[in-house]
mmCIF file of C-alpha atoms in Angstrom:
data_model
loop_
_atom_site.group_PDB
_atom_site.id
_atom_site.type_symbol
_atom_site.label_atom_id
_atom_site.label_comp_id
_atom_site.label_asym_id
_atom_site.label_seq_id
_atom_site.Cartn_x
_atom_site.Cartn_y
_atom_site.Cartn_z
ATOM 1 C CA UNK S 1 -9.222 -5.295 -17.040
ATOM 2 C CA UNK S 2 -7.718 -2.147 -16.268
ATOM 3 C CA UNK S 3 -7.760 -2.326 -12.783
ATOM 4 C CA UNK S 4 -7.349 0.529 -10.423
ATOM 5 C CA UNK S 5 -7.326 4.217 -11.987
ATOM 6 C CA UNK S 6 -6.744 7.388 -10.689
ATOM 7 C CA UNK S 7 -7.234 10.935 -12.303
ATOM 8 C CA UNK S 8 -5.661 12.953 -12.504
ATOM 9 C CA UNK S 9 -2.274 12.274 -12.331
ATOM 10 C CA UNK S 10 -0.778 15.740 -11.253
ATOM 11 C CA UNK S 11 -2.961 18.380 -9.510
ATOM 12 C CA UNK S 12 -1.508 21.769 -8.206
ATOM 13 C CA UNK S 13 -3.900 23.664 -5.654
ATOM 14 C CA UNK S 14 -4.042 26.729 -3.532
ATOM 15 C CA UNK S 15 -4.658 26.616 0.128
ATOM 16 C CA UNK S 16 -8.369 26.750 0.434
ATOM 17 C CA UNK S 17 -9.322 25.128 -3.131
ATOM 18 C CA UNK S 18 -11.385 22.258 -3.152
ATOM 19 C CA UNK S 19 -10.904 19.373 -5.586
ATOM 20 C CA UNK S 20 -12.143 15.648 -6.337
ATOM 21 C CA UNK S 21 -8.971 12.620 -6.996
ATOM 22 C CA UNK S 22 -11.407 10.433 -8.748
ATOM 23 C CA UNK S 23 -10.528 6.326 -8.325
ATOM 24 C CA UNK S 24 -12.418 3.295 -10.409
ATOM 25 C CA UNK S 25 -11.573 -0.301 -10.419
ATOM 26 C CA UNK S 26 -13.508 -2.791 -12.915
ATOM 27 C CA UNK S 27 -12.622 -6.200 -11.091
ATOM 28 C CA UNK S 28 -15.834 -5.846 -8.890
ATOM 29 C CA UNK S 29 -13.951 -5.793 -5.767
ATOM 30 C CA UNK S 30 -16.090 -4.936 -2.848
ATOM 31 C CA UNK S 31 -13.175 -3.477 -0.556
ATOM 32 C CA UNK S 32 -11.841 0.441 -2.007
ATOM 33 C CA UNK S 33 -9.623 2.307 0.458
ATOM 34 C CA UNK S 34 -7.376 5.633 0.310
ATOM 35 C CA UNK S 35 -4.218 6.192 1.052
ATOM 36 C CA UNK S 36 -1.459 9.130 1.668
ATOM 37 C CA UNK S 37 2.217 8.473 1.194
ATOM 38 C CA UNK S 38 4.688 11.023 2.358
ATOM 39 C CA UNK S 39 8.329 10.777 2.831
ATOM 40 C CA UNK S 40 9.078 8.644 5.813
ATOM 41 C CA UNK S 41 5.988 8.383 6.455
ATOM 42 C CA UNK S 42 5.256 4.679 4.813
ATOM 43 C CA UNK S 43 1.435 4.931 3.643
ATOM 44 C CA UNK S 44 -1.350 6.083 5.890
ATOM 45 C CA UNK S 45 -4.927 5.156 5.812
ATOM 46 C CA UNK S 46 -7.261 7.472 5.156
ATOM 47 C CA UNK S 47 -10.575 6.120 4.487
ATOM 48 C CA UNK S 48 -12.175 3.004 3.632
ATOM 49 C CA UNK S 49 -15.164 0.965 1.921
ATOM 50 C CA UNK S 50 -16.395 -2.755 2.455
ATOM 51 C CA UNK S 51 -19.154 -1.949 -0.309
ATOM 52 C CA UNK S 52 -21.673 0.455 -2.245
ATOM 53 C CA UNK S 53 -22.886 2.859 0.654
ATOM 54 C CA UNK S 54 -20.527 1.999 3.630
ATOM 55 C CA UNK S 55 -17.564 3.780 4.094
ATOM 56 C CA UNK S 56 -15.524 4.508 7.506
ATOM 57 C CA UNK S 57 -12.597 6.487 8.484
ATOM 58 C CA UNK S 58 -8.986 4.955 8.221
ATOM 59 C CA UNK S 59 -6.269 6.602 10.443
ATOM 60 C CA UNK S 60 -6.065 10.270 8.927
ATOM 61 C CA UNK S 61 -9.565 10.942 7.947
ATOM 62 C CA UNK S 62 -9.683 15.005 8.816
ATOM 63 C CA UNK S 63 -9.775 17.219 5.819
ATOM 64 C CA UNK S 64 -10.900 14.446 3.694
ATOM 65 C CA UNK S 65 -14.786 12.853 2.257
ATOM 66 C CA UNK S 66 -15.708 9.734 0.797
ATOM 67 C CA UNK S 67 -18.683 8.477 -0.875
ATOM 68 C CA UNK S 68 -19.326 4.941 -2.438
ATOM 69 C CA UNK S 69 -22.185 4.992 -4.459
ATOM 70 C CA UNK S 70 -21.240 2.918 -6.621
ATOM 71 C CA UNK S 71 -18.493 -0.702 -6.745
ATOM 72 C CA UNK S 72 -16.668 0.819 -8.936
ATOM 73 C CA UNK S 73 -16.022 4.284 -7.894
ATOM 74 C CA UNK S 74 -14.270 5.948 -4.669
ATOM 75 C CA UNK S 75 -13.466 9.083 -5.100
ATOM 76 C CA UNK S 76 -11.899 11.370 -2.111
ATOM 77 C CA UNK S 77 -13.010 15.244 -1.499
ATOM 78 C CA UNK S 78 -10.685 17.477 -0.110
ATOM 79 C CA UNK S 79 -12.730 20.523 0.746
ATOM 80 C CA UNK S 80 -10.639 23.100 1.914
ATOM 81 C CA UNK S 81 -6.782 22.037 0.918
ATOM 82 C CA UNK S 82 -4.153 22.292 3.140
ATOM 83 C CA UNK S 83 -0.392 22.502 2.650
ATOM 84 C CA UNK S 84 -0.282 19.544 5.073
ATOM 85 C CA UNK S 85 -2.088 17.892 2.480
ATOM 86 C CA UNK S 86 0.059 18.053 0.198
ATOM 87 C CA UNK S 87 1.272 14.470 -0.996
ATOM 88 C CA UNK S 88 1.455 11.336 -3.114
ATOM 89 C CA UNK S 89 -2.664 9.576 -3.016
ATOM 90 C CA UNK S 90 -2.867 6.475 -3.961
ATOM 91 C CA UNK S 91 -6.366 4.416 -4.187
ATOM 92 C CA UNK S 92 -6.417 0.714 -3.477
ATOM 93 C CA UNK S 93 -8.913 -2.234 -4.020
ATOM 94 C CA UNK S 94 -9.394 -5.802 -2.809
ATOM 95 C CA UNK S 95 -12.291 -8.565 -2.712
ATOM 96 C CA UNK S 96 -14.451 -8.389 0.293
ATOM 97 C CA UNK S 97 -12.734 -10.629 3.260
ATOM 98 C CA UNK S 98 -15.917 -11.904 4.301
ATOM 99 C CA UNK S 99 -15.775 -15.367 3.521
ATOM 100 C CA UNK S 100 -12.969 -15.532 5.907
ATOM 101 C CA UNK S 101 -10.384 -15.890 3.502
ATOM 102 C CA UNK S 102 -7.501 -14.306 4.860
ATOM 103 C CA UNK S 103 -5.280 -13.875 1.480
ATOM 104 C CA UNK S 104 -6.791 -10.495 0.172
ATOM 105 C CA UNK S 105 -4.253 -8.599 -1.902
ATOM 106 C CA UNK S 106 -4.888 -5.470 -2.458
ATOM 107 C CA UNK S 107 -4.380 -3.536 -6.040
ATOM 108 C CA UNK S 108 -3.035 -0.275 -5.826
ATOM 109 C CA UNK S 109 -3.661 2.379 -8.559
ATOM 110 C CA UNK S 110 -0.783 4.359 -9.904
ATOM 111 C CA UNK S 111 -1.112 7.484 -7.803
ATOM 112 C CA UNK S 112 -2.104 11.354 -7.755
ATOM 113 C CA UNK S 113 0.617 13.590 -7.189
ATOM 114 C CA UNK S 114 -0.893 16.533 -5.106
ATOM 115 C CA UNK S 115 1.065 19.759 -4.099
ATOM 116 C CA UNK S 116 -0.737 22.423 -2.098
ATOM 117 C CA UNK S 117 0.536 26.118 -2.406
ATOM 118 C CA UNK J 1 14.292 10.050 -7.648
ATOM 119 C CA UNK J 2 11.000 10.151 -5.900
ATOM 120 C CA UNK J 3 10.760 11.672 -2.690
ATOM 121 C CA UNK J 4 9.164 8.941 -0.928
ATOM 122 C CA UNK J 5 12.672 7.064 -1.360
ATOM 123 C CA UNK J 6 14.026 10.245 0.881
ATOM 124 C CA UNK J 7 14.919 8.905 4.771
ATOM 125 C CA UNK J 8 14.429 4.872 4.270
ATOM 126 C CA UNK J 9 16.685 2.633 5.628
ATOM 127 C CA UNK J 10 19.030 1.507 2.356
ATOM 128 C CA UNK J 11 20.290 -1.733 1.018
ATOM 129 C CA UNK J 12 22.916 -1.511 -1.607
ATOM 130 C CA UNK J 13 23.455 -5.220 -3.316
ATOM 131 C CA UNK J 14 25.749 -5.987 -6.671
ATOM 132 C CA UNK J 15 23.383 -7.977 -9.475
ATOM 133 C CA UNK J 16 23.476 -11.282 -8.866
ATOM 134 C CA UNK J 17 23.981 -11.444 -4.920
ATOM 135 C CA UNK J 18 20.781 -12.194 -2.822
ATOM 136 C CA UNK J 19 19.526 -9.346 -0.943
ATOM 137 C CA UNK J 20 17.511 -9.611 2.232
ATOM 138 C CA UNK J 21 15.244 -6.865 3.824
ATOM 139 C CA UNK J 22 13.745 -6.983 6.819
ATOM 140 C CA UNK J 23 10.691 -5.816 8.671
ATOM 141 C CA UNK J 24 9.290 -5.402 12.570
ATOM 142 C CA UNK J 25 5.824 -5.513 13.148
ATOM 143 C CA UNK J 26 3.857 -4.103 15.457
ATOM 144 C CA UNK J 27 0.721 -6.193 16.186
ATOM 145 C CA UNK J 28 0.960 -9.522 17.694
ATOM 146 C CA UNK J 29 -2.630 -10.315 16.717
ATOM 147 C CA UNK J 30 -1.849 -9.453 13.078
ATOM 148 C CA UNK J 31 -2.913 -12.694 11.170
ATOM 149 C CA UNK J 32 -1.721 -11.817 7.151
ATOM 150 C CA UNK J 33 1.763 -10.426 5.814
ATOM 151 C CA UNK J 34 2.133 -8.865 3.060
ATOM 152 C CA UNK J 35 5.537 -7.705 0.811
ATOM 153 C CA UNK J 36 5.291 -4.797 -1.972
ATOM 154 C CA UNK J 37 7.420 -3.396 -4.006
ATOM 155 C CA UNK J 38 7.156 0.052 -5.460
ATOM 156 C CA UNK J 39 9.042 1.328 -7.808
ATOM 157 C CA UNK J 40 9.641 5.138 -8.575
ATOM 158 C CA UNK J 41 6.603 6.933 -9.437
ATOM 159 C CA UNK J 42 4.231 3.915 -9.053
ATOM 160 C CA UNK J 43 2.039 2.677 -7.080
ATOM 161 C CA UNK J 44 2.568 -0.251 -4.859
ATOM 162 C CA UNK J 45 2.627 -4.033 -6.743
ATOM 163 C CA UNK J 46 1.931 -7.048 -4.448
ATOM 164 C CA UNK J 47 5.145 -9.185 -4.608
ATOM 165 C CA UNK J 48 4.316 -12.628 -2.040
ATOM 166 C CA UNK J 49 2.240 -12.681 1.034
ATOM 167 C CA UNK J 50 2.113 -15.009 4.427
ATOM 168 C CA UNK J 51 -0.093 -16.235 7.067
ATOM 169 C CA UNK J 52 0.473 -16.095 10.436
ATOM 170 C CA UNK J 53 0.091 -19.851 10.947
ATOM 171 C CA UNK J 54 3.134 -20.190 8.514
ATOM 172 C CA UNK J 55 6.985 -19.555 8.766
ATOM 173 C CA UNK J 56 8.358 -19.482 5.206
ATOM 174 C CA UNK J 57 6.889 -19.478 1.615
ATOM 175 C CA UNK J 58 8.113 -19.433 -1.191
ATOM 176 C CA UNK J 59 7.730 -17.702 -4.373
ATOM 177 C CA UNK J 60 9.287 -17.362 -7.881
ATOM 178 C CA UNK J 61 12.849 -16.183 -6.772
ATOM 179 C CA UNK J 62 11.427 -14.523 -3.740
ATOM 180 C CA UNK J 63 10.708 -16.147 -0.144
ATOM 181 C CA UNK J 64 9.169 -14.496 3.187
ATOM 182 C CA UNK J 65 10.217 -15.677 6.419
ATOM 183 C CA UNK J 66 7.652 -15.323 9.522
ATOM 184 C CA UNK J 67 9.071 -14.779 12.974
ATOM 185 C CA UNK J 68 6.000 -14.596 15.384
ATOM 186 C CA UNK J 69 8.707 -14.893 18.772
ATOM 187 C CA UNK J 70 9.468 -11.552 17.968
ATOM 188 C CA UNK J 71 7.442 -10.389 15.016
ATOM 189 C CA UNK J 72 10.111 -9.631 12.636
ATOM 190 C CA UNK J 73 9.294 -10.211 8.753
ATOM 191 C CA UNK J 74 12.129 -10.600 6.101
ATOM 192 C CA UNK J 75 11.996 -10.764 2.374
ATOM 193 C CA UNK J 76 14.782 -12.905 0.334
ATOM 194 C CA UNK J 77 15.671 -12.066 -3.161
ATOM 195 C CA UNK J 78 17.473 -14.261 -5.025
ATOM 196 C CA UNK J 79 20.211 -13.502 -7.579
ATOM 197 C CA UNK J 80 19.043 -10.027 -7.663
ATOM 198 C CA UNK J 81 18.419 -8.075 -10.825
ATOM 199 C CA UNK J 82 19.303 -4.383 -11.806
ATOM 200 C CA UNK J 83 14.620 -4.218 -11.882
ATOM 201 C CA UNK J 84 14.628 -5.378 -8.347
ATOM 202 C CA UNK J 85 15.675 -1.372 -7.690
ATOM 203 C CA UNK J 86 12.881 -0.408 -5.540
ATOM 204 C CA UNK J 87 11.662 0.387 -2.191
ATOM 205 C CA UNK J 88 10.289 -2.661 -0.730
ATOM 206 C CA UNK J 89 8.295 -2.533 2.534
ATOM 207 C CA UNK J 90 6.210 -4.871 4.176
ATOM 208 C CA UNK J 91 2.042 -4.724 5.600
ATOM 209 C CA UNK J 92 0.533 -6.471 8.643
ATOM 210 C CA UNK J 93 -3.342 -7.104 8.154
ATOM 211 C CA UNK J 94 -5.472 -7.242 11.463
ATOM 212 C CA UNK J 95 -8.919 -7.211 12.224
ATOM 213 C CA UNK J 96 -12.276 -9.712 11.340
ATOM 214 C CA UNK J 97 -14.430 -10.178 8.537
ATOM 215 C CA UNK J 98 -14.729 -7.268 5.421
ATOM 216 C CA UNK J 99 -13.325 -4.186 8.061
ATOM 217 C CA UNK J 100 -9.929 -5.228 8.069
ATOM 218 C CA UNK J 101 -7.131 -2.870 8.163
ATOM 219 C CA UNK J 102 -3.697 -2.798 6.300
ATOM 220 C CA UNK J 103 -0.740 -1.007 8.202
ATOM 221 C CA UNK J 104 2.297 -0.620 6.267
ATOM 222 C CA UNK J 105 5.980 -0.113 7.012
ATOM 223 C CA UNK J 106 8.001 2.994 6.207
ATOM 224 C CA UNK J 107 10.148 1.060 3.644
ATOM 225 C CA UNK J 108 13.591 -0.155 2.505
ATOM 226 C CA UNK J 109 15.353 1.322 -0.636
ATOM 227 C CA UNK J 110 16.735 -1.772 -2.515
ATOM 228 C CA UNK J 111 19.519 -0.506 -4.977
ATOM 229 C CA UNK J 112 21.135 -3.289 -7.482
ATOM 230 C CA UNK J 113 24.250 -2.081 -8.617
ATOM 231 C CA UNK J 114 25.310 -3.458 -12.146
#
């Protein structure tokens, strides 16, 4: 398995751009989420999926889209960047917690890099 | 070094020594504890985890330590190693069924000196 990806690794964009940070995972995990680390900061939710269709806002959702239309795929829109929005991305998966199981690790990709001009 | 290392509290530690980092949590309902470790330019890698109806467990020369009296989290490494260099920071997992939520801590910069 490859786990979580992210593409691309770098991206440079000027304020008012729009751009796609694409994120797959191939261990048919149900749970996808974003996330934005900046310095300090620790890592923020952003949004979130529990499965194909359903997604829901994490704790800094403005500025940003999601769409889950398929398991394996999350990607995150920004559609008018920001310098605010200028930070490290990372993508994260995890099995669904529905069966009450408490221990759900989450996998986190390897980041996107993204500075806004 | 990467900038998210910029403004976390520190622990410097000589290889060999155990190190200990600590973490407060926030949310007394918070039922799942998790510890990662990321090193520079990665992403996050899931080190050892707790429940909340636990107090210590144990892992392959790591072991968490639960304080629910005044929800405070610590992480023991033993006989640190020079790739133990990382900043370490801890999760608290609240909420029911498939919408849970993950809220992480801002991070501790563990340097092993040689």
């Amino acid at each position: 398995n490859a786990g979580v990806t992210q593409t691309p690794k770098f991206q440079v964009l000027k304020t008012g751009q729009s751009m796609t940070l694409q994120c797959a995972q191939d261990m048919n995990h149900e749970y996808m989420s974003w996330y934005r680390q900046d310095p300090g900061m620790g890592l923020r939710l952003i949004h979130y999926s529990v499965g194909a269709g359903i997604t829901d806002q994490g704790e800094v959702p403005n500025g940003y889209n999601v769409s889950r239309s398929t398991t394996e795929d999350f990607p995150l829109r920004l559609l008018s960047a920001a310098p605010s929005q200028t930070s490290v991305y990372f993508c994260a998966s995890s099995y669904s917690a529905m069966s009450g199981d408490l221990t759900d690790t989450q996998y986190f990709g390897p980041g996107t890099r993204l500075t806004v001009l | 070094g990467e900038s998210v290392g910029l403004h976390l509290p520190t622990l410097s530690v000589q290889e060999g020594d155990n190190s200990i980092i600590n973490c407060a949590y926030s949310n007394s309902a918070s039922d799942y504890f998790i510890w990662y470790k990321q090193e520079s330019g990665k992403g996050p890698q899931f080190i050892i985890d707790i429940r909340s109806n636990m107090d210590k467990r144990q892992g392959q020369r790591v072991t968490v330590l639960l304080n629910k009296t005044v929800k405070h989290l610590s992480l023991q490494i033993a006989a640190t190693q020079p790739g133990d260099s990382a900043v370490y920071f801890c999760a608290e997992k609240f909420g029911g069924g498939s919408n849970y939520k993950l809220t992480f801590g801002k991070g501790t910069l563990l340097t092993v000196n040689p």
